[in-house]
Amino acid sequence: MSAQIHRRPVIEIEHLDARYGERQVLTDICLTIYEGEIMVIMGGSGSGKTTLLRHTLGLEQPASGTIRILGRDITAADAKTLYELRTKMGVAFQAGALLGSMTVAENVELPLREHTHLNESTIRIMSRMKLELVNLGGFEDLMPAELSGGMLKRAALARAVVMDPKLLFVDEPSSGLDPVVAAEIDQLILRLRNAMKMTILIVTHDLASAFMIADRIAILDNGRIVMTGGVDAIRASTDRRIQDLLNRRPREATVDAEAYLGRLTGDNP
């Protein structure tokens, strides 16, 4: 990515800690994402990827730290401010999350009906434009159950960008797809970024997808950022945790006998 210092930071996460009860899930997360950048968050299962995404969307409050979106601190924002910010953000969920009782077009139109006062003709035109952008022109009258996995992902992306957001959040875009369809989704994400000049934050465990679309990658391990860098820097890292992830090497389990016994007896939950 070219000279980030000349680009405006649009997501700024500083010293973010997150807990579920007594369990620490994220620790001292610091991450800046710049205008027009595709940032990919990677890590093994349980590393904190989804928790970081939920906090960045303002769905959960951190234990400490700040998150600024487009210059506004969402950790201290009131409901009105959060609502205004979310109209500038699009989200494509892992499983698509389309409403099964609505057609593809009705799903894509839904944000426009909920958050704008546009007339019916304009809503139809805008939704069809986005469906054409994701190569779903002509499929607007189908129901979600009639779509393939790749088509569901593309319809979810169309709904996420129908209001021309400045920020797009995508959770596991290639999950459950065959390699060819996954590559098509990768190319679609790149095309959306270039066409709409969006900043995109993606959570994925798919190495091929991450290396294809990322400007930078942040690697999470046990709730901490191990490294942030470009694809070449990540590949060249000598950190064993990163190489284990890249090369799919299982970790050796270490067992604390005393803690294990305590868990079994209930003395050390």
mmCIF file of C-alpha atoms in Angstrom:
data_model
loop_
_atom_site.group_PDB
_atom_site.id
_atom_site.type_symbol
_atom_site.label_atom_id
_atom_site.label_comp_id
_atom_site.label_asym_id
_atom_site.label_seq_id
_atom_site.Cartn_x
_atom_site.Cartn_y
_atom_site.Cartn_z
ATOM 1 C CA MET A 1 0.000 0.000 0.000
ATOM 2 C CA SER A 2 1.318 3.468 -0.837
ATOM 3 C CA ALA A 3 2.392 5.942 1.849
ATOM 4 C CA GLN A 4 -0.160 5.574 4.587
ATOM 5 C CA ILE A 5 0.968 8.809 6.232
ATOM 6 C CA HIS A 6 -0.756 10.635 3.349
ATOM 7 C CA ARG A 7 -4.026 8.792 3.967
ATOM 8 C CA ARG A 8 -6.607 9.623 6.583
ATOM 9 C CA PRO A 9 -7.008 7.112 9.401
ATOM 10 C CA VAL A 10 -10.636 5.974 9.490
ATOM 11 C CA ILE A 11 -10.415 3.299 12.220
ATOM 12 C CA GLU A 12 -8.178 3.915 15.220
ATOM 13 C CA ILE A 13 -8.074 1.314 17.981
ATOM 14 C CA GLU A 14 -5.953 2.189 20.998
ATOM 15 C CA HIS A 15 -5.085 -0.070 23.939
ATOM 16 C CA LEU A 16 -8.300 -2.054 23.639
ATOM 17 C CA ASP A 17 -9.005 -4.673 26.310
ATOM 18 C CA ALA A 18 -12.065 -6.920 26.216
ATOM 19 C CA ARG A 19 -13.343 -9.406 28.759
ATOM 20 C CA TYR A 20 -16.173 -11.894 29.042
ATOM 21 C CA GLY A 21 -16.677 -12.118 32.769
ATOM 22 C CA GLU A 22 -13.286 -12.833 34.276
ATOM 23 C CA ARG A 23 -11.809 -14.111 31.016
ATOM 24 C CA GLN A 24 -9.551 -11.702 29.138
ATOM 25 C CA VAL A 25 -10.295 -12.008 25.411
ATOM 26 C CA LEU A 26 -8.417 -9.036 23.912
ATOM 27 C CA THR A 27 -5.351 -7.404 25.433
ATOM 28 C CA ASP A 28 -3.860 -4.004 24.514
ATOM 29 C CA ILE A 29 -5.019 -4.025 20.894
ATOM 30 C CA CYS A 30 -3.615 -1.082 18.925
ATOM 31 C CA LEU A 31 -4.485 -0.859 15.230
ATOM 32 C CA THR A 32 -4.946 1.940 12.694
ATOM 33 C CA ILE A 33 -6.708 1.393 9.381
ATOM 34 C CA TYR A 34 -6.398 3.980 6.643
ATOM 35 C CA GLU A 35 -8.731 5.378 4.022
ATOM 36 C CA GLY A 36 -9.071 3.080 1.024
ATOM 37 C CA GLU A 37 -7.178 0.242 2.702
ATOM 38 C CA ILE A 38 -8.139 -3.422 2.897
ATOM 39 C CA MET A 39 -7.108 -4.672 6.326
ATOM 40 C CA VAL A 40 -7.384 -8.386 7.037
ATOM 41 C CA ILE A 41 -7.569 -9.747 10.584
ATOM 42 C CA MET A 42 -6.259 -13.297 10.855
ATOM 43 C CA GLY A 43 -5.684 -15.770 13.659
ATOM 44 C CA GLY A 44 -6.527 -19.230 14.832
ATOM 45 C CA SER A 45 -9.832 -20.261 16.335
ATOM 46 C CA GLY A 46 -10.361 -18.475 19.649
ATOM 47 C CA SER A 47 -7.731 -15.835 18.937
ATOM 48 C CA GLY A 48 -10.241 -12.979 19.321
ATOM 49 C CA LYS A 49 -10.996 -12.100 15.679
ATOM 50 C CA THR A 50 -14.774 -12.025 15.998
ATOM 51 C CA THR A 51 -14.615 -10.235 19.354
ATOM 52 C CA LEU A 52 -12.449 -7.530 17.791
ATOM 53 C CA LEU A 53 -14.910 -7.175 14.916
ATOM 54 C CA ARG A 54 -17.894 -6.878 17.256
ATOM 55 C CA HIS A 55 -16.138 -4.189 19.313
ATOM 56 C CA THR A 56 -15.163 -2.273 16.173
ATOM 57 C CA LEU A 57 -18.808 -2.298 15.081
ATOM 58 C CA GLY A 58 -19.829 -0.924 18.465
ATOM 59 C CA LEU A 59 -21.854 -4.038 19.315
ATOM 60 C CA GLU A 60 -19.922 -4.534 22.557
ATOM 61 C CA GLN A 61 -18.277 -2.183 25.026
ATOM 62 C CA PRO A 62 -14.586 -2.736 25.826
ATOM 63 C CA ALA A 63 -13.220 -3.157 29.311
ATOM 64 C CA SER A 64 -10.809 -0.321 28.506
ATOM 65 C CA GLY A 65 -9.336 1.517 25.553
ATOM 66 C CA THR A 66 -10.814 3.565 22.712
ATOM 67 C CA ILE A 67 -12.120 2.928 19.208
ATOM 68 C CA ARG A 68 -12.488 5.877 16.840
ATOM 69 C CA ILE A 69 -14.483 5.471 13.648
ATOM 70 C CA LEU A 70 -14.235 8.371 11.196
ATOM 71 C CA GLY A 71 -12.840 10.461 14.038
ATOM 72 C CA ARG A 72 -15.622 9.664 16.535
ATOM 73 C CA ASP A 73 -14.958 7.680 19.702
ATOM 74 C CA ILE A 74 -17.623 4.974 19.611
ATOM 75 C CA THR A 75 -16.773 3.749 23.107
ATOM 76 C CA ALA A 76 -18.157 7.022 24.484
ATOM 77 C CA ALA A 77 -20.769 7.751 21.815
ATOM 78 C CA ASP A 78 -24.480 8.098 22.484
ATOM 79 C CA ALA A 79 -27.116 6.137 20.563
ATOM 80 C CA LYS A 80 -27.714 8.933 18.037
ATOM 81 C CA THR A 81 -24.018 9.206 17.173
ATOM 82 C CA LEU A 82 -23.722 5.436 16.798
ATOM 83 C CA TYR A 83 -26.764 5.383 14.516
ATOM 84 C CA GLU A 84 -25.288 8.121 12.307
ATOM 85 C CA LEU A 85 -21.963 6.293 12.083
ATOM 86 C CA ARG A 86 -23.606 2.987 11.243
ATOM 87 C CA THR A 87 -25.354 4.536 8.247
ATOM 88 C CA LYS A 88 -21.816 5.007 6.866
ATOM 89 C CA MET A 89 -20.864 1.386 7.563
ATOM 90 C CA GLY A 90 -21.832 -1.774 5.721
ATOM 91 C CA VAL A 91 -21.604 -5.285 7.164
ATOM 92 C CA ALA A 92 -21.566 -8.602 5.292
ATOM 93 C CA PHE A 93 -22.087 -11.418 7.768
ATOM 94 C CA GLN A 94 -20.447 -14.829 7.524
ATOM 95 C CA ALA A 95 -23.539 -16.787 6.514
ATOM 96 C CA GLY A 96 -25.077 -13.934 4.514
ATOM 97 C CA ALA A 97 -27.881 -13.364 7.049
ATOM 98 C CA LEU A 98 -30.453 -12.723 4.339
ATOM 99 C CA LEU A 99 -34.071 -12.775 5.457
ATOM 100 C CA GLY A 100 -35.594 -15.975 4.088
ATOM 101 C CA SER A 101 -39.081 -14.515 3.683
ATOM 102 C CA MET A 102 -37.864 -11.759 1.334
ATOM 103 C CA THR A 103 -36.618 -11.887 -2.233
ATOM 104 C CA VAL A 104 -33.021 -10.994 -3.048
ATOM 105 C CA ALA A 105 -34.108 -7.518 -4.171
ATOM 106 C CA GLU A 106 -36.162 -6.946 -1.016
ATOM 107 C CA ASN A 107 -33.181 -7.937 1.128
ATOM 108 C CA VAL A 108 -30.900 -5.496 -0.687
ATOM 109 C CA GLU A 109 -33.515 -2.735 -0.532
ATOM 110 C CA LEU A 110 -34.102 -3.158 3.199
ATOM 111 C CA PRO A 111 -31.404 -0.702 4.448
ATOM 112 C CA LEU A 112 -32.719 1.965 2.077
ATOM 113 C CA ARG A 113 -36.270 1.498 3.351
ATOM 114 C CA GLU A 114 -35.169 1.565 6.985
ATOM 115 C CA HIS A 115 -32.722 4.461 6.880
ATOM 116 C CA THR A 116 -33.727 6.770 4.004
ATOM 117 C CA HIS A 117 -36.796 8.557 2.667
ATOM 118 C CA LEU A 118 -36.147 7.691 -0.982
ATOM 119 C CA ASN A 119 -39.077 6.968 -3.266
ATOM 120 C CA GLU A 120 -39.812 3.457 -4.525
ATOM 121 C CA SER A 121 -38.407 4.037 -7.984
ATOM 122 C CA THR A 122 -35.066 5.274 -6.635
ATOM 123 C CA ILE A 123 -34.840 2.385 -4.161
ATOM 124 C CA ARG A 124 -35.406 -0.138 -6.954
ATOM 125 C CA ILE A 125 -32.809 1.494 -9.192
ATOM 126 C CA MET A 126 -30.180 1.647 -6.418
ATOM 127 C CA SER A 127 -30.710 -1.973 -5.406
ATOM 128 C CA ARG A 128 -30.505 -3.181 -9.006
ATOM 129 C CA MET A 129 -27.313 -1.182 -9.541
ATOM 130 C CA LYS A 130 -25.698 -2.944 -6.586
ATOM 131 C CA LEU A 131 -26.951 -6.344 -7.730
ATOM 132 C CA GLU A 132 -25.430 -5.681 -11.155
ATOM 133 C CA LEU A 133 -22.177 -4.674 -9.435
ATOM 134 C CA VAL A 134 -21.963 -8.083 -7.723
ATOM 135 C CA ASN A 135 -23.034 -9.980 -10.881
ATOM 136 C CA LEU A 136 -26.526 -10.811 -9.638
ATOM 137 C CA GLY A 137 -28.476 -8.856 -12.229
ATOM 138 C CA GLY A 138 -31.570 -10.825 -13.182
ATOM 139 C CA PHE A 139 -31.697 -12.764 -9.899
ATOM 140 C CA GLU A 140 -33.538 -10.115 -7.874
ATOM 141 C CA ASP A 141 -36.816 -12.067 -7.676
ATOM 142 C CA LEU A 142 -35.292 -15.273 -6.306
ATOM 143 C CA MET A 143 -35.600 -16.244 -2.657
ATOM 144 C CA PRO A 144 -32.445 -16.793 -0.563
ATOM 145 C CA ALA A 145 -33.155 -20.547 -0.429
ATOM 146 C CA GLU A 146 -32.812 -20.646 -4.209
ATOM 147 C CA LEU A 147 -29.280 -19.220 -4.209
ATOM 148 C CA SER A 148 -25.966 -21.053 -4.134
ATOM 149 C CA GLY A 149 -23.441 -20.328 -1.386
ATOM 150 C CA GLY A 150 -21.483 -17.948 -3.586
ATOM 151 C CA MET A 151 -24.626 -16.134 -4.681
ATOM 152 C CA LEU A 152 -25.663 -15.702 -1.045
ATOM 153 C CA LYS A 153 -22.295 -14.099 -0.285
ATOM 154 C CA ARG A 154 -22.635 -11.752 -3.248
ATOM 155 C CA ALA A 155 -26.196 -10.798 -2.304
ATOM 156 C CA ALA A 156 -25.003 -10.051 1.236
ATOM 157 C CA LEU A 157 -22.270 -7.817 -0.190
ATOM 158 C CA ALA A 158 -24.823 -6.005 -2.367
ATOM 159 C CA ARG A 159 -26.977 -5.295 0.697
ATOM 160 C CA ALA A 160 -23.903 -4.171 2.669
ATOM 161 C CA VAL A 161 -22.917 -1.578 0.055
ATOM 162 C CA VAL A 162 -26.363 -0.431 -1.106
ATOM 163 C CA MET A 163 -26.085 2.803 0.923
ATOM 164 C CA ASP A 164 -22.598 3.565 -0.443
ATOM 165 C CA PRO A 165 -20.830 3.201 2.911
ATOM 166 C CA LYS A 166 -17.393 4.618 3.652
ATOM 167 C CA LEU A 167 -16.528 1.477 5.600
ATOM 168 C CA LEU A 168 -17.247 -2.162 4.817
ATOM 169 C CA PHE A 169 -16.875 -4.968 7.354
ATOM 170 C CA VAL A 170 -16.804 -8.547 6.046
ATOM 171 C CA ASP A 171 -16.814 -11.653 8.226
ATOM 172 C CA GLU A 172 -15.272 -14.784 6.634
ATOM 173 C CA PRO A 173 -16.138 -13.934 3.004
ATOM 174 C CA SER A 174 -14.871 -17.248 1.569
ATOM 175 C CA SER A 175 -16.049 -19.559 4.354
ATOM 176 C CA GLY A 176 -17.777 -22.670 3.025
ATOM 177 C CA LEU A 177 -17.020 -21.929 -0.621
ATOM 178 C CA ASP A 178 -15.032 -23.978 -3.112
ATOM 179 C CA PRO A 179 -11.694 -22.452 -4.221
ATOM 180 C CA VAL A 180 -12.988 -21.114 -7.535
ATOM 181 C CA VAL A 181 -16.015 -19.374 -6.016
ATOM 182 C CA ALA A 182 -13.858 -18.097 -3.136
ATOM 183 C CA ALA A 183 -11.479 -16.523 -5.665
ATOM 184 C CA GLU A 184 -14.459 -14.863 -7.370
ATOM 185 C CA ILE A 185 -15.527 -13.347 -4.036
ATOM 186 C CA ASP A 186 -11.970 -12.078 -3.516
ATOM 187 C CA GLN A 187 -12.023 -10.380 -6.903
ATOM 188 C CA LEU A 188 -15.452 -8.921 -6.141
ATOM 189 C CA ILE A 189 -14.176 -7.381 -2.896
ATOM 190 C CA LEU A 190 -11.256 -5.802 -4.748
ATOM 191 C CA ARG A 191 -13.631 -4.481 -7.408
ATOM 192 C CA LEU A 192 -15.971 -3.006 -4.789
ATOM 193 C CA ARG A 193 -13.072 -1.246 -3.058
ATOM 194 C CA ASN A 194 -11.786 0.211 -6.312
ATOM 195 C CA ALA A 195 -15.227 1.198 -7.623
ATOM 196 C CA MET A 196 -16.598 2.666 -4.396
ATOM 197 C CA LYS A 197 -13.362 3.891 -2.739
ATOM 198 C CA MET A 198 -14.252 2.155 0.513
ATOM 199 C CA THR A 199 -12.108 1.154 3.451
ATOM 200 C CA ILE A 200 -12.604 -2.559 4.152
ATOM 201 C CA LEU A 201 -11.968 -4.600 7.297
ATOM 202 C CA ILE A 202 -12.112 -8.368 6.782
ATOM 203 C CA VAL A 203 -11.954 -11.197 9.293
ATOM 204 C CA THR A 204 -10.856 -14.489 7.753
ATOM 205 C CA HIS A 205 -8.911 -17.671 8.372
ATOM 206 C CA ASP A 206 -8.425 -18.285 4.622
ATOM 207 C CA LEU A 207 -4.731 -17.716 3.822
ATOM 208 C CA ALA A 208 -5.156 -17.671 0.052
ATOM 209 C CA SER A 209 -7.945 -15.097 0.317
ATOM 210 C CA ALA A 210 -6.008 -12.920 2.751
ATOM 211 C CA PHE A 211 -2.897 -12.905 0.555
ATOM 212 C CA MET A 212 -4.985 -12.072 -2.499
ATOM 213 C CA ILE A 213 -6.899 -9.067 -1.174
ATOM 214 C CA ALA A 214 -5.034 -7.568 1.798
ATOM 215 C CA ASP A 215 -3.071 -4.354 1.774
ATOM 216 C CA ARG A 216 -2.058 -5.253 5.320
ATOM 217 C CA ILE A 217 -2.688 -8.168 7.651
ATOM 218 C CA ALA A 218 -2.948 -8.119 11.443
ATOM 219 C CA ILE A 219 -2.242 -11.467 13.092
ATOM 220 C CA LEU A 220 -4.033 -12.184 16.370
ATOM 221 C CA ASP A 221 -2.875 -14.816 18.850
ATOM 222 C CA ASN A 222 -4.466 -15.356 22.251
ATOM 223 C CA GLY A 223 -6.122 -11.950 22.097
ATOM 224 C CA ARG A 224 -2.982 -9.980 21.223
ATOM 225 C CA ILE A 225 -1.733 -8.586 17.942
ATOM 226 C CA VAL A 226 1.459 -10.471 17.130
ATOM 227 C CA MET A 227 2.278 -8.537 13.968
ATOM 228 C CA THR A 228 0.799 -6.085 11.471
ATOM 229 C CA GLY A 229 2.298 -5.760 8.022
ATOM 230 C CA GLY A 230 2.033 -6.286 4.301
ATOM 231 C CA VAL A 231 1.698 -9.730 2.755
ATOM 232 C CA ASP A 232 5.422 -10.074 2.043
ATOM 233 C CA ALA A 233 6.346 -9.046 5.582
ATOM 234 C CA ILE A 234 3.902 -11.530 7.092
ATOM 235 C CA ARG A 235 5.228 -14.338 4.907
ATOM 236 C CA ALA A 236 8.827 -13.500 5.832
ATOM 237 C CA SER A 237 8.171 -13.309 9.589
ATOM 238 C CA THR A 238 10.278 -15.634 11.740
ATOM 239 C CA ASP A 239 7.768 -15.564 14.608
ATOM 240 C CA ARG A 240 6.866 -19.187 15.276
ATOM 241 C CA ARG A 241 3.211 -18.354 16.000
ATOM 242 C CA ILE A 242 2.851 -16.761 12.585
ATOM 243 C CA GLN A 243 4.656 -19.577 10.806
ATOM 244 C CA ASP A 244 2.499 -22.131 12.633
ATOM 245 C CA LEU A 245 -0.576 -20.334 11.274
ATOM 246 C CA LEU A 246 0.785 -19.970 7.742
ATOM 247 C CA ASN A 247 1.988 -23.564 7.530
ATOM 248 C CA ARG A 248 -0.938 -25.126 9.421
ATOM 249 C CA ARG A 249 1.350 -26.598 12.063
ATOM 250 C CA PRO A 250 -0.419 -27.901 15.172
ATOM 251 C CA ARG A 251 0.832 -26.579 18.457
ATOM 252 C CA GLU A 252 2.121 -28.833 21.151
ATOM 253 C CA ALA A 253 -0.265 -28.808 24.089
ATOM 254 C CA THR A 254 1.285 -28.042 27.452
ATOM 255 C CA VAL A 255 -0.535 -29.280 30.529
ATOM 256 C CA ASP A 256 -0.219 -27.828 34.006
ATOM 257 C CA ALA A 257 -0.961 -30.922 36.080
ATOM 258 C CA GLU A 258 -2.039 -28.954 39.148
ATOM 259 C CA ALA A 259 -4.389 -26.696 37.152
ATOM 260 C CA TYR A 260 -5.784 -29.714 35.288
ATOM 261 C CA LEU A 261 -6.559 -31.505 38.560
ATOM 262 C CA GLY A 262 -8.155 -28.347 39.927
ATOM 263 C CA ARG A 263 -10.472 -28.114 36.916
ATOM 264 C CA LEU A 264 -11.517 -31.725 37.295
ATOM 265 C CA THR A 265 -12.327 -31.328 40.986
ATOM 266 C CA GLY A 266 -13.930 -27.907 40.549
ATOM 267 C CA ASP A 267 -11.417 -26.217 42.830
ATOM 268 C CA ASN A 268 -9.898 -24.229 39.970
ATOM 269 C CA PRO A 269 -12.589 -23.479 37.381
#
